[in-house]
Coordinates of C-alpha atoms in Angstrom, one line a residue:
Chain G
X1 CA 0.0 0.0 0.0
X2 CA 3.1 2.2 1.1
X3 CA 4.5 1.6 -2.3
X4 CA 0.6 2.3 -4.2
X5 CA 0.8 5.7 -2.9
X6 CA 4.6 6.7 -3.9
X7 CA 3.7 5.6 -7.2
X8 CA 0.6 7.5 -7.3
X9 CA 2.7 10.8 -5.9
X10 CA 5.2 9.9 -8.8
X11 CA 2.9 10.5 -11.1
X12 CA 0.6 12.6 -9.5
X13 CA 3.9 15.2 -9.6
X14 CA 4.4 14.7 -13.6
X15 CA 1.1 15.5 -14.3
X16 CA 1.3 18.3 -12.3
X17 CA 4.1 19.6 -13.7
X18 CA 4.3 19.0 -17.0
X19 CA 2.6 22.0 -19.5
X20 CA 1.4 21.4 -23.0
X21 CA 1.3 17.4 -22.8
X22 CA 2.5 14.3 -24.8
X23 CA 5.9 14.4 -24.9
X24 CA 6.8 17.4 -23.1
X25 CA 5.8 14.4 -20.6
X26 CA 8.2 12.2 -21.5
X27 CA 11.8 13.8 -20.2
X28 CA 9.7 13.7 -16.3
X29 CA 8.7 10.7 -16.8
X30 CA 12.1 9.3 -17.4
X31 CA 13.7 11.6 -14.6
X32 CA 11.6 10.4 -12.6
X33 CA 10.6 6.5 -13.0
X34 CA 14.2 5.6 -14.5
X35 CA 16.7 8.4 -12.7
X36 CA 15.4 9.2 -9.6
X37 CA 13.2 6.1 -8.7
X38 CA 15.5 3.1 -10.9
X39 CA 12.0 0.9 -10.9
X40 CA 12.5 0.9 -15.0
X41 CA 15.8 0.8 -16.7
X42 CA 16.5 2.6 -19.4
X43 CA 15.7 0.3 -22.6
X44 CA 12.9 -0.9 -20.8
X45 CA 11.4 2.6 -20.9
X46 CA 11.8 3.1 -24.3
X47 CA 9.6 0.5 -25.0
X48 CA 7.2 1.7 -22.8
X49 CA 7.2 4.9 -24.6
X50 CA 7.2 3.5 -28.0
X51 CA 4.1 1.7 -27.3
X52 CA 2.6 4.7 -25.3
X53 CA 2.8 6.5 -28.8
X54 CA 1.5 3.6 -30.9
X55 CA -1.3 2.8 -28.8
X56 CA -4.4 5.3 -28.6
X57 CA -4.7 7.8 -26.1
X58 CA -3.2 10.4 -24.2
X59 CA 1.0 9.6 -23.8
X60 CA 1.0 10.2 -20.4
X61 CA -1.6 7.9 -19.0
X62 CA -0.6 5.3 -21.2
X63 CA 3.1 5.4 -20.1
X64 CA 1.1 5.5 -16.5
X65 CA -0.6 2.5 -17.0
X66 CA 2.1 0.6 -17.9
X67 CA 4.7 1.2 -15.7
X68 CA 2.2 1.1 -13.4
X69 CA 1.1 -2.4 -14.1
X70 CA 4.8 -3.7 -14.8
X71 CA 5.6 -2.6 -11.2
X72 CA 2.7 -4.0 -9.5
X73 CA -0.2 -5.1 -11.9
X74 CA -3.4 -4.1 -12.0
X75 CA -3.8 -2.0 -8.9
X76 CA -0.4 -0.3 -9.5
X77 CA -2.0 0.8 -13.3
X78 CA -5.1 2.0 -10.9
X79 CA -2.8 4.2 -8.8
X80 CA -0.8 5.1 -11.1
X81 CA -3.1 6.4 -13.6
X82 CA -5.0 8.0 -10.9
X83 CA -1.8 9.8 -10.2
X84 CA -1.4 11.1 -13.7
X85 CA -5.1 12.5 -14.2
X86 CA -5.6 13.7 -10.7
X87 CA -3.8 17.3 -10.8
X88 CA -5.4 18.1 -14.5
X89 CA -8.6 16.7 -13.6
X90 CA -8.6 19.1 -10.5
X91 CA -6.9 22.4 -11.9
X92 CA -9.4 22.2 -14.9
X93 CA -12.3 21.8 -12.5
X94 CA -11.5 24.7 -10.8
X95 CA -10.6 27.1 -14.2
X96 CA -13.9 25.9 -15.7
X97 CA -16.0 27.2 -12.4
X98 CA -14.2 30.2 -12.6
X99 CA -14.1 30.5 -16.2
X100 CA -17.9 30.1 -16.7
X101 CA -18.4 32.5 -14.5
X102 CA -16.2 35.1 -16.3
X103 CA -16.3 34.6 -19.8
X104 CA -19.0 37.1 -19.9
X105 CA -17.1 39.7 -19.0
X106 CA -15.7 42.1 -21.4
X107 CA -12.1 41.9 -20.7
X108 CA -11.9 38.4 -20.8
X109 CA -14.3 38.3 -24.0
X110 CA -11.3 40.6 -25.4
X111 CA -8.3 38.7 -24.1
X112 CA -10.1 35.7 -25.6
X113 CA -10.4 37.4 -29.2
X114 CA -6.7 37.5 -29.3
X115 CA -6.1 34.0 -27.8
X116 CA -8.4 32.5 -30.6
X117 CA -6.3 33.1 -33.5
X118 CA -2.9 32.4 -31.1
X119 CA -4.2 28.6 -30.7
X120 CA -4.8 28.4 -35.1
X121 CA -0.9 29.7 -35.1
X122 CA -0.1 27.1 -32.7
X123 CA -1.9 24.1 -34.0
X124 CA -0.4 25.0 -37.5
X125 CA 3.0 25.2 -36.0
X126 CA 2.5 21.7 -34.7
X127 CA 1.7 20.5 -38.7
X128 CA 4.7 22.1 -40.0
X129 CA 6.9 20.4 -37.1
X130 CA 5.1 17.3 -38.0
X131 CA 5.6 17.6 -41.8
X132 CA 9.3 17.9 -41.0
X133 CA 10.3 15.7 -38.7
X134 CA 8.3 13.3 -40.3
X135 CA 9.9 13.8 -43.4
X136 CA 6.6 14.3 -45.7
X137 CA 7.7 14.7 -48.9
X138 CA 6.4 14.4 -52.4
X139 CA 3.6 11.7 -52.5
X140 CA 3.7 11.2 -49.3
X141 CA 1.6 14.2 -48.8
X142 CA -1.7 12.6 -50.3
X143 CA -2.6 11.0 -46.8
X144 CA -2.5 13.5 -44.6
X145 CA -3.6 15.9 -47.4
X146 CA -6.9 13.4 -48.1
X147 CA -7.3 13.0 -44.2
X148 CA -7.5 16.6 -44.2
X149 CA -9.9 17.0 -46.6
X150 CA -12.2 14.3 -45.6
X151 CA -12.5 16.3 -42.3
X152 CA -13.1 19.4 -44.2
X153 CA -14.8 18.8 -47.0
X154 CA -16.8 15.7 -46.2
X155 CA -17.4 15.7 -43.0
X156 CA -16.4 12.6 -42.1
X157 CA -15.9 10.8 -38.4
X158 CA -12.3 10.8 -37.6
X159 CA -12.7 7.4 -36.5
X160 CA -13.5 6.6 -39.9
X161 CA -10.5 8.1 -41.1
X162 CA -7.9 6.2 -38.7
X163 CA -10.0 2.7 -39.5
X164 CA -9.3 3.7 -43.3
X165 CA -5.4 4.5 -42.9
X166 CA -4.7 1.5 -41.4
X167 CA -6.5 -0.8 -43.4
X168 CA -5.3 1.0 -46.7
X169 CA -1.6 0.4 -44.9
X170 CA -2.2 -3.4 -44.2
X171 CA -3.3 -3.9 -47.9
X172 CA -0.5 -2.1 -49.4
X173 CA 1.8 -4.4 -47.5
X174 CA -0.4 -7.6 -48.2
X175 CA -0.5 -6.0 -52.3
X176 CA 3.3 -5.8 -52.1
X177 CA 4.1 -9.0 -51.2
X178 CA 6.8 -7.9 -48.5
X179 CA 8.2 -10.8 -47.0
X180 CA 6.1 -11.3 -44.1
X181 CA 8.5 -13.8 -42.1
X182 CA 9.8 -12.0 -39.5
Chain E
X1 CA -28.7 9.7 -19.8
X2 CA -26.3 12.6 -20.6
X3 CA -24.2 11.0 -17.9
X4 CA -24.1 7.9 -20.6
X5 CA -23.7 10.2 -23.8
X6 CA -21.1 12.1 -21.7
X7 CA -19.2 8.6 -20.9
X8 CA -19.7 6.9 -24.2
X9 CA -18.5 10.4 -26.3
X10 CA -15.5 10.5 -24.5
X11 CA -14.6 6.5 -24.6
X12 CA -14.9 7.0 -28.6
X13 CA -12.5 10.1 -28.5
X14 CA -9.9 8.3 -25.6
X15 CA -10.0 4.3 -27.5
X16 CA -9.0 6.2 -31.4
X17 CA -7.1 9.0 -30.9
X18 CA -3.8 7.9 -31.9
X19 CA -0.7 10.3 -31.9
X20 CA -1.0 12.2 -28.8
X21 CA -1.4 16.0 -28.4
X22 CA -3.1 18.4 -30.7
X23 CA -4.1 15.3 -32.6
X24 CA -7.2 14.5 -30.7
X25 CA -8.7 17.6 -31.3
X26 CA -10.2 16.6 -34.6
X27 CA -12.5 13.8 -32.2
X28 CA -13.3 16.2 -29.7
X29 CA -14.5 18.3 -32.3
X30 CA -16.5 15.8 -34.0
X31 CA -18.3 14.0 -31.1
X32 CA -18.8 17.9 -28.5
X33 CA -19.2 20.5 -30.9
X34 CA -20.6 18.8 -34.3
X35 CA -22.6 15.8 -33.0
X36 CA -23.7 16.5 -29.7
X37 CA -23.6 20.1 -29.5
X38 CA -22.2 20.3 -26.4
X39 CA -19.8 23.5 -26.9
X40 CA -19.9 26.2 -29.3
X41 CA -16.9 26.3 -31.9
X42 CA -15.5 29.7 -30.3
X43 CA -16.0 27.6 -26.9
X44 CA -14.0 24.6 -28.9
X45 CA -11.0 26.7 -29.3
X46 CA -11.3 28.2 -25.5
X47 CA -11.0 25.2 -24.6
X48 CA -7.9 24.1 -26.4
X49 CA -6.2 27.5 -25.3
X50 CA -7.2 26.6 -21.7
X51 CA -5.6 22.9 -22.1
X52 CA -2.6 24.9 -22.9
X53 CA -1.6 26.8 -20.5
X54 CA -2.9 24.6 -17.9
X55 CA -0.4 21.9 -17.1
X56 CA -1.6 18.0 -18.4
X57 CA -2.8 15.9 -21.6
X58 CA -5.3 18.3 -24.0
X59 CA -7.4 15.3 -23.9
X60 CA -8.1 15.0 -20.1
X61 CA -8.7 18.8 -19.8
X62 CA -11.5 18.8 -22.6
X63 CA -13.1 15.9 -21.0
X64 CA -12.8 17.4 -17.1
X65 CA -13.9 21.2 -18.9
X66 CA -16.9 19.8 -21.1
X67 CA -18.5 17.9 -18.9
X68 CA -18.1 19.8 -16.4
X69 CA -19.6 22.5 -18.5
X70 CA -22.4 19.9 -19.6
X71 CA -23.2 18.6 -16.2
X72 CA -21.7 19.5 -13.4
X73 CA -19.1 17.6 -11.0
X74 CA -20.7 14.1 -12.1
X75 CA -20.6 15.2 -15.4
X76 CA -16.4 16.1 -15.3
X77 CA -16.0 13.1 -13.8
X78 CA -17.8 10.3 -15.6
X79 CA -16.4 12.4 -18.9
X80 CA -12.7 12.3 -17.5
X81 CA -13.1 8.4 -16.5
X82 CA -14.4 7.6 -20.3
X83 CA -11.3 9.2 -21.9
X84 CA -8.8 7.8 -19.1
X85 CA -10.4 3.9 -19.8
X86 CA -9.5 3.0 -23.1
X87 CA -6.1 3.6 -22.8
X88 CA -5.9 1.9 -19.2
X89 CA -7.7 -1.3 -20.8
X90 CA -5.4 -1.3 -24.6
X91 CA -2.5 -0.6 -22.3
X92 CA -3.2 -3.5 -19.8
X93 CA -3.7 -6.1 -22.5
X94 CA -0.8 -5.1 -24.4
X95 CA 1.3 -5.2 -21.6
X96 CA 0.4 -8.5 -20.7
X97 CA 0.0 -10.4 -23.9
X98 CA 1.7 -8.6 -26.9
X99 CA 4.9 -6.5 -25.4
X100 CA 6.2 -7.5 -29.0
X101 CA 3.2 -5.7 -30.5
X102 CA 4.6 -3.0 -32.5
X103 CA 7.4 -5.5 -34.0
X104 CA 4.2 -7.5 -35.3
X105 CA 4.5 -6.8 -39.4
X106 CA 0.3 -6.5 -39.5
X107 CA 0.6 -3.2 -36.7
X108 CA 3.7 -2.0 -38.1
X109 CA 1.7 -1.4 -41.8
X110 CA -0.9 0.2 -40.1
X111 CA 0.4 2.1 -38.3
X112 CA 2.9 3.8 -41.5
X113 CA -0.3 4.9 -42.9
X114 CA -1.9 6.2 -39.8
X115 CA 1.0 8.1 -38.9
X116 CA 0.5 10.7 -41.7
X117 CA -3.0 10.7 -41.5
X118 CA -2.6 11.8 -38.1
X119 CA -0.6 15.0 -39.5
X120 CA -3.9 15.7 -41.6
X121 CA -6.4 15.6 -39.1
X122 CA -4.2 18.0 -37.0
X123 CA -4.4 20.2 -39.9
X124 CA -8.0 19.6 -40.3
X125 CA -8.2 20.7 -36.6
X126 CA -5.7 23.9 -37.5
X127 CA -8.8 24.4 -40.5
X128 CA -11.8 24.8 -38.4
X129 CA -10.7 26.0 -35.8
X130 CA -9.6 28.6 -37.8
X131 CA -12.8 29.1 -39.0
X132 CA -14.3 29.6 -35.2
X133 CA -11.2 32.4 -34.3
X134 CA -10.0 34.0 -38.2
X135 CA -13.2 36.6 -37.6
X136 CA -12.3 39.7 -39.4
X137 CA -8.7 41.4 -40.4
X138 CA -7.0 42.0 -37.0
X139 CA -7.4 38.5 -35.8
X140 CA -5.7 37.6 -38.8
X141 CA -3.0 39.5 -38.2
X142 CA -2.7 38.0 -34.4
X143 CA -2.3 34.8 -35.7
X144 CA 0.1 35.2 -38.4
X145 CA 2.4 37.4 -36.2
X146 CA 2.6 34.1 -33.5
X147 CA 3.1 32.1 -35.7
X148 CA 6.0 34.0 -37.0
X149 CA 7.3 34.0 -33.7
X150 CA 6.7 30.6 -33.3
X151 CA 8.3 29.4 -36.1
X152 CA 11.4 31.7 -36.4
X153 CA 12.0 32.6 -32.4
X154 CA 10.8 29.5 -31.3
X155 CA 7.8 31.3 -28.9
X156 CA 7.2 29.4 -25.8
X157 CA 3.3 28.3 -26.2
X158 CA 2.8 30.1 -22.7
X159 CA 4.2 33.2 -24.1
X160 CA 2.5 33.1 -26.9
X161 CA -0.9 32.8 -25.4
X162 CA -0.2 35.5 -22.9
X163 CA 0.9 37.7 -25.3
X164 CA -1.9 37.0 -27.8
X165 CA -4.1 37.9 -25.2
X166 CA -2.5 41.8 -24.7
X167 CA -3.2 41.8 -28.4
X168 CA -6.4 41.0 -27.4
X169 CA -7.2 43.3 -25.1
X170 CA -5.1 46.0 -27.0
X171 CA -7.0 45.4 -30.6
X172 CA -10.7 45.1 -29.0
X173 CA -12.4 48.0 -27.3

């Protein structure tokens, strides 16, 4: 139980701490289950946070519930995760009662009309990172660029749009013949 | 019953969203604002700029925000628990039957195509958002001078949201 709780406080403190989310996480996460704690070592974790990335979800809680759950199965995934989500699920309550209250008011009505646009520049930012460090080049630009325009232009569920990607992936691999022994 | 639509909204946008970050906003815009109506598109993007300078995943802070917003403490917290459980379940099984997962050939192909498909509902998000906040010349101008300090100074997004709203305050009367 002694050890429940220092893992909850673990990650209770990272999700406290860390601003912006996903893999701003991941440096506190390593400092602090790998560096400070030793309970992963260091390959280990990058595993962890490989499949944190693949699998749905926020990277955070799912490199939460599995360290959690490596250390001490299912109720160390409970505490764990509890830890992670606790200090946004609080902070957020407590900006949305106060934010509901004052979003009325002119000044913050103003604030906001200059904030809008700043979250466009920063979501756009995030593409052009992505494009880069993803190296997007040349024809590898018609699936994000019909992803995009399904959203768009037809309206479709993203759901439906993830289900489609990776179907459209497994045939090409399956149409290709790559050699599937490994 | 919104409890349930609450729950079952936000398990959809937690068990798909793949790629962390700024990439789930093209769910939560789907399932809150589009389908269920729950938040105004202005109220979208207030959101997201909330999430932002607040510390923690985007994902948690729309779910603890909206349904607070939609109804009440139960509301945040039966909304927060439906995002939070499909990752604690798809976590837990891979960790305990297929750690090899990603080397498996099948999830490998999948996931080279979702990958980029993720960068184009980000930029579908980046789109209508847009749409909610790009309302007349001067907030055009706000956002293409942060992005021009984002991209060449390399703006911290705090910073940029603080000083987007002096602009704010500066521009509007």
């Amino acid at each position: 139980m002694k050890f429940l709780f220092e893992l909850m406080m673990s990650f209770f403190k990272i999700g406290a701490f860390t601003l912006g989310g996903g893999y701003a996480m991941v440096p506190l996460i390593q400092e602090e289950v790998v560096e400070k704690k030793g309970w992963i070592d260091e390959s280990e974790f990058l595993n962890i946070i490989a499949i944190a990335q693949s699998a749905p979800g926020p990277i955070a809680i799912n490199t939460a519930v599995f360290t959690g759950y490596r250390l001490k199965g299912i109720s160390g995934a409970v505490f764990a995760t509890l830890g992670a989500v606790l200090p946004s699920f609080l902070i957020i309550l407590i900006v949305a009662t106060f934010f509901l209250s004052v979003k009325d008011s002119a000044v913050v009505k103003r604030a906001f009309m200059g904030i809008r646009p700043a979250v466009v520049a920063l979501i756009v930012y995030s593409v052009v990172r992505l494009v880069k460090s993803n190296d997007v080049k040349g024809y590898a630009f018609i699936i994000p660029l019909l992803a995009c325009l399904g959203i768009v232009l037809f309206n479709l569920h993203p759901i439906l749009i993830i289900v489609l990607a990776a179907i459209s992936g497994i045939i090409k691999t399956i149409v290709r013949g790559e050699d599937m022994g490994e | 019953m919104i409890l349930l639509r609450l729950f079952y909204s936000f398990f959809k946008i937690g068990a798909f969203s793949f790629g962390g970050g700024y990439a789930v906003l093209a769910f939560i815009q789907k399932e809150i604002v589009n389908l269920n109506h729950w938040l105004l598109p202005s109220e979208f993007v207030d959101v997201v700029a909330i999430s932002q300078i607040t510390p923690g995943p985007i994902a948690i802070n729309a779910a603890t925000f909206v349904g607070y917003k939609v109804a009440g403490y139960p509301g945040s917290a039966v909304a927060t628990l439906g995002v939070t459980l499909p990752s604690f379940l798809i976590i837990i099984v891979i960790a305990r039957f297929f750690i090899r997962f990603q080397e498996n050939h099948y999830v490998k192909a999948a996931f080279d195509f979702i990958r980029p498909a993720t960068i184009g509902l980000i930029a579908a998000a980046a789109v209508t958002t847009a749409q909610a906040s790009i309302v007349d010349i001067k907030s055009a101008l706000i956002g293409i001078f942060i992005f021009i300090l984002l991209y060449y100074m390399k703006l911290d997004t705090i910073l940029a949201i603080a000083l987007s709203a002096i602009l704010g305050l500066l521009l509007y009367r």
